[in-house]
Coordinates of C-alpha atoms and ligand atoms in Angstrom, one line a residue:
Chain A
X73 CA 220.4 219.8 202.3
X74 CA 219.7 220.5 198.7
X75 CA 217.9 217.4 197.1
X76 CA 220.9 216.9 194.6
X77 CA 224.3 218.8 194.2
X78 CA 227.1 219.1 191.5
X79 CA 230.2 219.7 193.7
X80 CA 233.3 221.1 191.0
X81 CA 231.5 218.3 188.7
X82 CA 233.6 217.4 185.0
X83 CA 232.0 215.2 182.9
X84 CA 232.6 214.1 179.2
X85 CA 234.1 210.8 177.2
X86 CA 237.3 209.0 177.8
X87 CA 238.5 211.2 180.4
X88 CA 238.0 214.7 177.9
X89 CA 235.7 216.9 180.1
X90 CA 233.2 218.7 177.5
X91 CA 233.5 221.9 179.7
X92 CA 235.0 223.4 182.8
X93 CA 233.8 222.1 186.5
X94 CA 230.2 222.9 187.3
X95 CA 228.9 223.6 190.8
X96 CA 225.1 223.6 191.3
X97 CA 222.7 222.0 193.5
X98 CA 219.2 221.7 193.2
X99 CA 216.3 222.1 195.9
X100 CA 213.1 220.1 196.5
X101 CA 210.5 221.4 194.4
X102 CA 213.0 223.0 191.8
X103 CA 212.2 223.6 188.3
X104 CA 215.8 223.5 186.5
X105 CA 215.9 223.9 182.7
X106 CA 219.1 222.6 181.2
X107 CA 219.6 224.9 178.0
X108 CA 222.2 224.8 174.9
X109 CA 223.5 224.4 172.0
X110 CA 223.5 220.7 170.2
X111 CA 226.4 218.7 170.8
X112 CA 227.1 221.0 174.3
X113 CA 227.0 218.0 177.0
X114 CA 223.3 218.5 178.1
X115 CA 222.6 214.5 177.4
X116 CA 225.9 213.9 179.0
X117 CA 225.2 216.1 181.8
X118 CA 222.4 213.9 182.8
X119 CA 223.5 210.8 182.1
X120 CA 226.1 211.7 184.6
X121 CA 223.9 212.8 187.2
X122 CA 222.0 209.6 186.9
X123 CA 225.1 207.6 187.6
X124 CA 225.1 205.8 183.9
X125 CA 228.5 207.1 183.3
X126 CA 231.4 207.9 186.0
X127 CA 231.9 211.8 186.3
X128 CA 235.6 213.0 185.6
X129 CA 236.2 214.9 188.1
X130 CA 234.3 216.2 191.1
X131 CA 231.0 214.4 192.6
X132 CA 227.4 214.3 192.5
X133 CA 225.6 214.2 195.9
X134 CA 222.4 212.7 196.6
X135 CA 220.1 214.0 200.0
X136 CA 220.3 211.1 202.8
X137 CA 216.7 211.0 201.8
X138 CA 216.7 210.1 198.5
X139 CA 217.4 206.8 197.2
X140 CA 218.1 206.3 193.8
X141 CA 215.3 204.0 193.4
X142 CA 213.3 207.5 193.3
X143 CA 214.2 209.1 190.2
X144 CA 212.7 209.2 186.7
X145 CA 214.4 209.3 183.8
X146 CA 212.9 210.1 180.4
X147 CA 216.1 209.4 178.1
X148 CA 216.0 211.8 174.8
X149 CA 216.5 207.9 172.6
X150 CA 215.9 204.9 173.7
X151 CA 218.1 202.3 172.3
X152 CA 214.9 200.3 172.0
X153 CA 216.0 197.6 169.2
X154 CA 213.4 197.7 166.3
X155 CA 212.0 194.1 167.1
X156 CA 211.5 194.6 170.8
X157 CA 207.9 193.1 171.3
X158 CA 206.1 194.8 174.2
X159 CA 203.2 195.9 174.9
X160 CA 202.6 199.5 176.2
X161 CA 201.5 198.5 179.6
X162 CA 204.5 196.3 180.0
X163 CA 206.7 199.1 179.7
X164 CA 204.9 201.5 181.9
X165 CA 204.9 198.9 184.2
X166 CA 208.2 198.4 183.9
X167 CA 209.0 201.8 185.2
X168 CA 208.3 200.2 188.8
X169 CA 211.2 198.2 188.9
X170 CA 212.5 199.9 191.4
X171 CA 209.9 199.6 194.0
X172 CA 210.3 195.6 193.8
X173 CA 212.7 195.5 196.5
X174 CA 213.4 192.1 196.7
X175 CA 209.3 190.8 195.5
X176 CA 209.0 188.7 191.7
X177 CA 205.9 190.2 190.8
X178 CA 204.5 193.2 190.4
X179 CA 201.6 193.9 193.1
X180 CA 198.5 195.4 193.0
X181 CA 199.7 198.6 194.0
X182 CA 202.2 198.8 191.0
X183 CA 199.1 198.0 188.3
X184 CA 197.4 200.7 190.0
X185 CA 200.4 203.7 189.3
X186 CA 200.8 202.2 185.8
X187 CA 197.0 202.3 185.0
X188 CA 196.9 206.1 186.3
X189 CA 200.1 207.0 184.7
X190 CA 198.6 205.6 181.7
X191 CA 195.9 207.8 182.5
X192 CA 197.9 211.0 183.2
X193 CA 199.1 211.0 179.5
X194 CA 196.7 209.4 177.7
X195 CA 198.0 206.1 177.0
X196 CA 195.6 203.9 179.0
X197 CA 193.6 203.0 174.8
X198 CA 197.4 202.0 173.7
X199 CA 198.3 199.8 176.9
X200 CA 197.9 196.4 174.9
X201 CA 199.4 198.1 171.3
X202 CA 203.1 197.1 170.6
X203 CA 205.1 199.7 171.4
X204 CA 207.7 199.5 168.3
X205 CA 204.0 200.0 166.4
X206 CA 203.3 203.8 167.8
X207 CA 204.0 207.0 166.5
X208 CA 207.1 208.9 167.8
X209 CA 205.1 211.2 169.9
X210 CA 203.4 208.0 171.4
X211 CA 206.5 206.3 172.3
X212 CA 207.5 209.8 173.9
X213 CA 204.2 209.6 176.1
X214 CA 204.5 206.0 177.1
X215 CA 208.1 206.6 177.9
X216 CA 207.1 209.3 180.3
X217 CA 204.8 207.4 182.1
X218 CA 207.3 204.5 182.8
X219 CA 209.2 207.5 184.7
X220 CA 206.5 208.8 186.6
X221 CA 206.0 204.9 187.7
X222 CA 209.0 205.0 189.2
X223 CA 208.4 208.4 191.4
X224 CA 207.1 211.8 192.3
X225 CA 210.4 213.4 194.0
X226 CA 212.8 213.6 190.9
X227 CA 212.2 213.0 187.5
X228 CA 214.9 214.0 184.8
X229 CA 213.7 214.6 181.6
X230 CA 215.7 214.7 178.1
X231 CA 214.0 216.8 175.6
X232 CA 210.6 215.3 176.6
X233 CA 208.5 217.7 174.0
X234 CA 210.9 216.4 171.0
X235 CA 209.1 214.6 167.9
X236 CA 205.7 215.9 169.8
X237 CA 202.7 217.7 167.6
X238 CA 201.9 221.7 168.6
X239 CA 199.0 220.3 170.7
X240 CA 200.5 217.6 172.4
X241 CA 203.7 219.9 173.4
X242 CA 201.1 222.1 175.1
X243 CA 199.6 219.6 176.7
X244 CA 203.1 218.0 177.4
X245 CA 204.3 220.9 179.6
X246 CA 200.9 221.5 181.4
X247 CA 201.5 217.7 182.6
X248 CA 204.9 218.6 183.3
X249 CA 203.9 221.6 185.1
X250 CA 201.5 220.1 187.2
X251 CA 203.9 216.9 188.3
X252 CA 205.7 220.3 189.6
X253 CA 203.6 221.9 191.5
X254 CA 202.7 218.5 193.1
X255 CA 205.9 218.8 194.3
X256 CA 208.2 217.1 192.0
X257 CA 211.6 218.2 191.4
X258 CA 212.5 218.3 187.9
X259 CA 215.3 218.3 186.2
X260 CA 214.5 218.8 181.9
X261 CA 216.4 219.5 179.2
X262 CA 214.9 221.8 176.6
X263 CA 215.8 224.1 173.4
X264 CA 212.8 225.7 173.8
X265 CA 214.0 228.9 176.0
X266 CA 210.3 230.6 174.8
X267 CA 209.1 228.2 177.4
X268 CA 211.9 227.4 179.7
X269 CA 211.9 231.1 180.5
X270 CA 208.2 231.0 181.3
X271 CA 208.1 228.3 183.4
X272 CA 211.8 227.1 185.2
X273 CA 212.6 228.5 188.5
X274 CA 216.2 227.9 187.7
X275 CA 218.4 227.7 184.5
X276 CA 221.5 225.8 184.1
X277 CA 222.9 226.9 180.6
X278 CA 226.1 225.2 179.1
X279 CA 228.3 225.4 176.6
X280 CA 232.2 226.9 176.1
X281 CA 230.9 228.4 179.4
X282 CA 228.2 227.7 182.0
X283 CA 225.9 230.0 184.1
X284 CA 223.7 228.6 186.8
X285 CA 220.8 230.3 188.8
X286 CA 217.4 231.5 189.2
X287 CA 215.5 232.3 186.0
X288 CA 215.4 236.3 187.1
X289 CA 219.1 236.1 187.2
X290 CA 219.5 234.7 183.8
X291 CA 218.1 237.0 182.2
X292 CA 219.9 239.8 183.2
X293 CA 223.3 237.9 182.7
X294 CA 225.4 238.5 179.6
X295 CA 225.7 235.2 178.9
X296 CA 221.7 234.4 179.0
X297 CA 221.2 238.2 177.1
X298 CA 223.8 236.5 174.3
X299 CA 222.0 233.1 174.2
X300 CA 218.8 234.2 174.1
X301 CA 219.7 236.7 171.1
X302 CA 221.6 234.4 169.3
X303 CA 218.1 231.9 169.8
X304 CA 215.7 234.7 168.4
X305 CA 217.6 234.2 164.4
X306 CA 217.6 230.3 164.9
X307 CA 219.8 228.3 166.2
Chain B
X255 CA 204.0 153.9 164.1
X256 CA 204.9 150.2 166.0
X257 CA 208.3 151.2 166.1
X258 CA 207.3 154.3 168.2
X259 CA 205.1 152.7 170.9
X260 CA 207.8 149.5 171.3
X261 CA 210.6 152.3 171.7
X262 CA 208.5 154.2 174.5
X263 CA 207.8 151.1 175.9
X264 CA 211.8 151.5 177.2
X265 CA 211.8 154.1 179.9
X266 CA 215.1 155.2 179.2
X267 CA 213.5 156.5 176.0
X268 CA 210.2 158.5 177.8
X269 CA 213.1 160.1 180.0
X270 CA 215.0 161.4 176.9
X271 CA 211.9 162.5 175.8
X272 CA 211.5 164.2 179.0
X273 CA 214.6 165.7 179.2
X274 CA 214.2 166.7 175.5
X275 CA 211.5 169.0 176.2
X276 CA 212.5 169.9 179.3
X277 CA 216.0 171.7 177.6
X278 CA 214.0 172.8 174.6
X279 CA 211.2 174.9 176.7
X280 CA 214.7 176.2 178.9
X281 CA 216.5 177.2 175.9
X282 CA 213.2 178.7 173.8
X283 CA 212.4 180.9 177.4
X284 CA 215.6 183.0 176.9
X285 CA 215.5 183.3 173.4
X286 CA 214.2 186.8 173.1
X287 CA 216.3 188.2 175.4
X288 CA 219.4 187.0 173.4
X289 CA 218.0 187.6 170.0
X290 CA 217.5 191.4 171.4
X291 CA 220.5 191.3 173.2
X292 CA 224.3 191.3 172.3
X293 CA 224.3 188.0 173.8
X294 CA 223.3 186.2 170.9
X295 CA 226.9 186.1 169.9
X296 CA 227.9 185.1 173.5
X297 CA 225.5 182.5 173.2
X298 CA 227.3 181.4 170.4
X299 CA 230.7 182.0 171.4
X300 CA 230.2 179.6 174.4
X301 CA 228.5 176.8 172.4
X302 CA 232.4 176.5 170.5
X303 CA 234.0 176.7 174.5
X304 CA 231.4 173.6 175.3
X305 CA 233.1 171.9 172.5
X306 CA 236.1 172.7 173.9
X307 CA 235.7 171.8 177.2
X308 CA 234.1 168.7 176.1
X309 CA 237.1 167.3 174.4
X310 CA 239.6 168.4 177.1
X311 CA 237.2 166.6 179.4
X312 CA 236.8 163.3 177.1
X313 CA 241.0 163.6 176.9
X314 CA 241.4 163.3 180.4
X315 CA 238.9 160.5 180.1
X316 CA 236.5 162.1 183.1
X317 CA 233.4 159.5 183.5
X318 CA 231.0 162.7 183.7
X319 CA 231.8 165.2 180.9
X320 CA 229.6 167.7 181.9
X321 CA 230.2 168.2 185.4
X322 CA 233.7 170.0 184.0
X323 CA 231.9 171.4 180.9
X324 CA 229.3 173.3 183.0
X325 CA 231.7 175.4 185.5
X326 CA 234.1 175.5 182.5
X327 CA 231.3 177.3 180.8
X328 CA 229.9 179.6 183.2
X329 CA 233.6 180.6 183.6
X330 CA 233.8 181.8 180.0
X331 CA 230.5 183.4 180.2
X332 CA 231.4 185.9 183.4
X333 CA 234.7 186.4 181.8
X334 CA 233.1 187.4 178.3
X335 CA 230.3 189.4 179.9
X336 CA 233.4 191.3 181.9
X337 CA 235.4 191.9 178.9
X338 CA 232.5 192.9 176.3
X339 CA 231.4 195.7 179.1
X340 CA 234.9 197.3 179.2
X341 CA 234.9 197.9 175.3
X342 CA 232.7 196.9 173.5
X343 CA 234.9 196.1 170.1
X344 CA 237.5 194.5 172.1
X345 CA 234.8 192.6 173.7
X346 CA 233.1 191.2 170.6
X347 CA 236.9 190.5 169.5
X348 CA 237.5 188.3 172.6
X349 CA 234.3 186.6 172.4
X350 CA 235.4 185.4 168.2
X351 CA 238.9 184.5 169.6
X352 CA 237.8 182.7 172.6
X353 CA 235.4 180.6 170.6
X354 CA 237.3 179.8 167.4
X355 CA 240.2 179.2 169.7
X356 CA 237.9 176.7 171.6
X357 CA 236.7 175.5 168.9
X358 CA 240.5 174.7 167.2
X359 CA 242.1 173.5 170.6
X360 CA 239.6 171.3 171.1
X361 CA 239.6 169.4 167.5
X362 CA 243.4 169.2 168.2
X363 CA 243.3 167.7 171.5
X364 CA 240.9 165.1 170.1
X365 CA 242.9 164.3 167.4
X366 CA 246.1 164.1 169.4
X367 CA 244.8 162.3 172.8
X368 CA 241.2 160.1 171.1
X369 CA 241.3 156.6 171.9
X370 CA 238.5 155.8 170.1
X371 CA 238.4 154.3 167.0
X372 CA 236.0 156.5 165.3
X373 CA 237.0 160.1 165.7
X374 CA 235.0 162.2 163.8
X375 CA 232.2 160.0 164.5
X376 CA 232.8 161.4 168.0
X377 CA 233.2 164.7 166.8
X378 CA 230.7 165.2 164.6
X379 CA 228.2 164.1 167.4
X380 CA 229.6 167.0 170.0
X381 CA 229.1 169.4 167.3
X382 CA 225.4 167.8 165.8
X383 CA 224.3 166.0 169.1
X384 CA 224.8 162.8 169.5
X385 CA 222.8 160.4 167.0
X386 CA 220.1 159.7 169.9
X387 CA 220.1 161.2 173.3
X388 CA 219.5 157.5 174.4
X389 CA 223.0 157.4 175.0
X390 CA 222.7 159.7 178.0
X391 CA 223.8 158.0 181.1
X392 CA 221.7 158.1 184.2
X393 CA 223.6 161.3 185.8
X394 CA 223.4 163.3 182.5
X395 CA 219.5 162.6 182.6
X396 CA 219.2 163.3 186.2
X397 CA 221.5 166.3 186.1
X398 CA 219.8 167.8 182.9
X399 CA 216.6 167.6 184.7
X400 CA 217.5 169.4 187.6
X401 CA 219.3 172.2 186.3
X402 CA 216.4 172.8 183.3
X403 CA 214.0 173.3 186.1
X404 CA 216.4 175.5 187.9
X405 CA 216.6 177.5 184.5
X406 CA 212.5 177.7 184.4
X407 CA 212.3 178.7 187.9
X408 CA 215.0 181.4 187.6
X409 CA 213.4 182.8 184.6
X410 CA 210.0 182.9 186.4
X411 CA 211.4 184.7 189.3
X412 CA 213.4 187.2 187.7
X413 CA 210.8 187.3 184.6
X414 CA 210.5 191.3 185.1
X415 CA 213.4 192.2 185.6
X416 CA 214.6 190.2 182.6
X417 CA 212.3 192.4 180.5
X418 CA 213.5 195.5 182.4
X419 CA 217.4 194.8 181.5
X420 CA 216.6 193.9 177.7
X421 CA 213.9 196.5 176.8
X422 CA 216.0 199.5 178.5
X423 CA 219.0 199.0 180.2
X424 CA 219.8 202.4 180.9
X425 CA 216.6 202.9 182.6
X426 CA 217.4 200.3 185.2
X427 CA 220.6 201.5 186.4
X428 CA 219.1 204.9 186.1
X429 CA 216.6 203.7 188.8
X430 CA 219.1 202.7 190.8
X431 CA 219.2 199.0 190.1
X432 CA 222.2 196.8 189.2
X433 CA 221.8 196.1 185.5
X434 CA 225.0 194.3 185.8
X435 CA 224.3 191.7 188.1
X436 CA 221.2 190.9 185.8
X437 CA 223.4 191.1 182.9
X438 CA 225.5 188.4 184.8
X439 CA 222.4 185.7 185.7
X440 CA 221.4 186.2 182.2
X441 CA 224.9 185.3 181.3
X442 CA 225.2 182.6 183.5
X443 CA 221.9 180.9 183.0
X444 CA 222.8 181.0 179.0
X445 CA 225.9 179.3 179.8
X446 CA 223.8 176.4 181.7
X447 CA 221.6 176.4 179.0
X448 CA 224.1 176.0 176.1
X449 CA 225.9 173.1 178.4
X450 CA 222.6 171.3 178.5
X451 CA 221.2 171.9 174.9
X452 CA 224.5 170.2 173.7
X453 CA 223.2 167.5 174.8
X454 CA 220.0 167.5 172.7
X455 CA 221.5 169.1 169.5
X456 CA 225.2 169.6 169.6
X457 CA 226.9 172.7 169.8
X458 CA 226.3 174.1 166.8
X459 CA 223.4 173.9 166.6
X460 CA 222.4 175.3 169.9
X461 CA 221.7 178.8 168.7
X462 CA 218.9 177.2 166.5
X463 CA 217.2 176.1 169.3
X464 CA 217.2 179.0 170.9
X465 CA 216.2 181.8 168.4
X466 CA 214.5 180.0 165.9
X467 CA 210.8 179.4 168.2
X468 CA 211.3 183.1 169.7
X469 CA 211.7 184.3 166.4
X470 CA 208.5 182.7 165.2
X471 CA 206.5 183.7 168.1
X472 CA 207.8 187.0 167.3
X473 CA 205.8 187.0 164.1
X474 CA 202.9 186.7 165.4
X475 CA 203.0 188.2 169.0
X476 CA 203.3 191.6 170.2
X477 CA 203.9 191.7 173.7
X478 CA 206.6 190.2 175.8
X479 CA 204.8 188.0 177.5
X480 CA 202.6 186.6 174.6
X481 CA 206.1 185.8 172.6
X482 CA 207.5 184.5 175.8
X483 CA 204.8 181.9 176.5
X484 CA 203.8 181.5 172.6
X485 CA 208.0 180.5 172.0
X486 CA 207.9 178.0 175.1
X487 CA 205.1 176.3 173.8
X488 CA 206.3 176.0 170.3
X489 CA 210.0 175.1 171.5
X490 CA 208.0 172.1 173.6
X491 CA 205.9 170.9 170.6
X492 CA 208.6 170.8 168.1
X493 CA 211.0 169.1 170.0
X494 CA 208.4 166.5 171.3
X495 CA 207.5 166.5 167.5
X496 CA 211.3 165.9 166.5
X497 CA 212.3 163.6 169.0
X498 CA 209.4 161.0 167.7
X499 CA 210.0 161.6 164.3
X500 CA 213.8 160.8 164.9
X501 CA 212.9 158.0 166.4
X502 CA 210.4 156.5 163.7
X503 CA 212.8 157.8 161.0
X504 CA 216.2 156.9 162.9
X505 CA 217.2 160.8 161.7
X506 CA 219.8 162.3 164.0
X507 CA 217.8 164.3 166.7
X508 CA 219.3 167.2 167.5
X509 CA 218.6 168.1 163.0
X510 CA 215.7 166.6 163.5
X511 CA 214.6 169.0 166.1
X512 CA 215.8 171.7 164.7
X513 CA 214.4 171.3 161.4
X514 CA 211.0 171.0 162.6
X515 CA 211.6 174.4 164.2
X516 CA 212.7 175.6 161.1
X517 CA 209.6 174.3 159.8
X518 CA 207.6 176.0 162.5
X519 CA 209.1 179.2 161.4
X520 CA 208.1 179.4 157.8
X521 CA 204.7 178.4 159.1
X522 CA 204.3 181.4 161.4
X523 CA 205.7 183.9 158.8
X524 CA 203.1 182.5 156.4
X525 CA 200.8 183.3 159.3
X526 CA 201.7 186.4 160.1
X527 CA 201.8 187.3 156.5
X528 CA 198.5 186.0 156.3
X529 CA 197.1 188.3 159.0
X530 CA 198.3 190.9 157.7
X531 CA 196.9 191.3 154.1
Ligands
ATP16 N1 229.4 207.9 173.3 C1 230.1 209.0 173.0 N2 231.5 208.9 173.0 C2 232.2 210.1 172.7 N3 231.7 211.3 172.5 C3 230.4 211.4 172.6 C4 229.5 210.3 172.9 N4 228.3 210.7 172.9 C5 228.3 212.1 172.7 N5 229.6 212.5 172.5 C6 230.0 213.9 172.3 O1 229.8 214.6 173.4 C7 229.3 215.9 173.1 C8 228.0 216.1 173.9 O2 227.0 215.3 173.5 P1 225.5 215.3 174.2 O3 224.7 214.2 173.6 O4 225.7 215.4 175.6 O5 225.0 216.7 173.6 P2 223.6 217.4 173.9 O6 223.9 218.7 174.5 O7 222.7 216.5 174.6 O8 223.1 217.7 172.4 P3 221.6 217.7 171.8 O9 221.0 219.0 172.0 O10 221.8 217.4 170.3 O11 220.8 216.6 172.4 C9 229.1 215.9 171.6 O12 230.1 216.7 171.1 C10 229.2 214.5 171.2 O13 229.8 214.5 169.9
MG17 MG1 220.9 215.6 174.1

């Protein structure tokens, strides 16, 4: 069975579904890129998925195998209040949370996936910096780590290159890339079709309409044809 | 100076001391967590239900007050928590109503029903604290002490997942985790707190003690557990500090308290300000 599924799935804000039912399901090892325009649902989309808001209509299925204890989630703002103190390594740590089960304290074998997801993305010389102190891109990276913390089977991302410098996007989506072929299903959202087409194995594109598929298939579709020349003169 | 070493020659007075610091360290432990939190004003909203609950419980002339003031409290706190999560305007509207409401009722029901001969003397020590926590009876002390280090050891256990819920709530429940039931222990342990900080400084001047020495630490700390530890402290020296000053002085303590804290804070700013230029 497919890792996670969207069976005739509505979503949207006091019980107004953004757009029309959306079936899709997503495989172990997937690479979906979420695409569209501002304001389409893509945020809501995932919040939805992740169970942080009830779906209208329809359901989201998770495999027997996965718990939701084992997905990441890289939200595209935090709410973070402006005074939060918190060190770096706190937060990453903080990403384990879901592997306490029922301990009070972080074990050594929770300091060890912060430290290397600190590693990963070059965080480890911020881990004792307040985090309300660091540059957007910064907060982005540390933020990404907390989600790895918490697994290596899903990890849903919400525009995780936004606010990043030319250099540090690159270096973003390698990262991203190679959490993928590790084997980690992911689930981004990204306005940056150049490189979704170049990289996704699947496309989930939304808007007055939706089309879901493999990335081969998009392109051929009207609907992807249309987007993709609309993007080319700016969105 | 005399005064002070005849006075804690009394035991009763080294266990108000006791249970002084004991309530300021539980009160300064959450203090981040509501300053960050929405529940600040549920904090605030259930010091005015204390009050009330207070008075309904000195009407009915019940020989232990806050064995009806804590469930009383608790009560308002799950309910609050329930209502501010379904919307969050109507919530904040229920929390004002519920506490000014409190707040009214309870004055009335004093007025109507007090036997005692000096009735705002009584009500202005449920509001400021009572002019010494000598007065508390054995039960209150022994009650006060075992619930404070319930709060401490609660706090301890559940110390990361306190941080979890307050720095990204969304994250939690995204990992699968009950933010909600966290959401209600936090409540819940704030209610117990504000029941038992009425007893050192009143209830309205609760929210003082429980903001002002996270706030400080917060000028000088940057990481959760540095403010955390760093407020405790502080909360724990300036009430030890206030409640001999009051003494020596014969100032009310629960202002006393609190204006050391105050004190406290303008020192740390200075400090912070200080390290920064
Ligand atoms: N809390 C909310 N209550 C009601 N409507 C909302 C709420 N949040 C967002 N919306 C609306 O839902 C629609 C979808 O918002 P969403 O954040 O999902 O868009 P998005 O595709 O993620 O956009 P972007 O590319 O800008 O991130 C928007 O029209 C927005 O106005
Ligand atoms: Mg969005």
């Amino acid at each position: 069975m497919a890792l996670l599924t969207c069976d005739n799935l509505s979503f949207g804000y006091e019980g107004k579904a953004l757009i029309r039912p959306l079936s899709f399901s997503v495989n172990a090892g997937d690479y979906l890129c979420i695409v569209g325009e501002n304001g389409s649902g893509k945020t809501t989309l995932m919040r939805t998925l992740l169970g942080l808001q009830p779906p209208i209509g329809g359901k989201v299925l998770l495999d027997d195998g996965l718990r939701r204890t084992e997905i990441g989630y890289l939200p595209q703002q935090t709410r973070v209040q402006r005074d939060f103190p918190a060190s770096v390594r706190e937060i990453v740590l903080s990403g384990c949370q879901g592997r306490l089960g029922k301990r009070p304290f972080y074990g050594e074998e929770e300091k060890r996936r912060a430290d290397e997801a600190m590693e990963k993305l070059g965080v480890a010389p911020l881990a004792r910096r307040c985090y309300r102190e660091l540059s957007g891109g910064q907060q982005q990276r540390v933020l990404l780590a907390r989600a790895l913390c918490a697994t290596e089977k899903l990890l849903l991302l919400d525009e995780p290159v936004a606010g990043l410098d030319p250099m540090a996007t690159e270096e973003m989506y390698r990262l991203i890339e190679g959490l993928n072929k590790e084997g980690t299903t992911l689930i981004m959202i990204s306005h940056d079709m150049h490189y979704a087409l170049g990289h996704a194995s699947h496309i989930l594109q939304i808007g007055s309409d939706w089309f879901y598929g493999r990335k081969a298939d998009y392109l051929r579709s009207a609907m992807g044809r249309n987007y993709l020349r609309g993007g080319r003169e700016g969105r | 100076m005399d005064k002070l070493i005849l006075y804690l020659q009394y035991p009763i007075a080294r266990y108000a001391l006791i249970v002084g610091v004991l309530i300021a360290l539980c009160s300064s432990l959450f203090g981040v967590t509501l300053v960050l939190k929405r529940f600040s004003f549920i904090g605030d909203g259930l010091s005015h239900v204390a009050f009330g609950a207070l008075a309904v419980a000195s009407v009915l002339r019940l020989s232990n007050g806050m064995l009806f003031v804590l469930p009383v409290t608790v009560l308002c706190a799950v309910l609050l928590l329930r209502a501010g999560q379904n919307a969050k305007i109507k919530g904040d509207a229920a929390i004002a109503m519920l506490s000014v409401g409190a707040l009214a009722i309870g004055y009335l029901l004093m007025n109507l029903f007090s036997t005692s001969s000096n009735l705002s003397g009584d009500v202005c020590s449920t509001l400021f604290g009572s002019y010494s926590i000598l007065t508390l009876d054995k039960t209150d002390v022994w009650l006060c002490v075992v619930l404070s280090l319930l709060v401490v050891a609660a706090f301890i256990l559940f110390y990361n997942r306190i941080f979890a819920v307050t720095f990204d709530e969304d994250f939690t429940r995204a990992v699968g985790l009950s933010a909600g039931a966290y959401n209600l222990m936090i409540a819940v342990i704030v209610a117990v707190i504000i029941v038992l900080a009425m007893n050192l400084v009143g209830s309205l001047l609760i929210s003082a003690l429980v903001i002002f020495p996270a706030l400080s630490a917060m000028r000088l700390f940057k990481s959760f557990r540095a403010v955390t530890v760093c407020a405790a402290v502080l909360s724990v020296v300036c009430a030890a500090a206030g409640i001999l000053i009051s003494i020596v002085t014969e100032t009310p303590v629960g202002s006393t308290v609190v204006a050391v804290d105050i004190a406290a804070f303008g020192l740390f700013c200075l400090i912070g300000k200080l390290k920064k230029a």
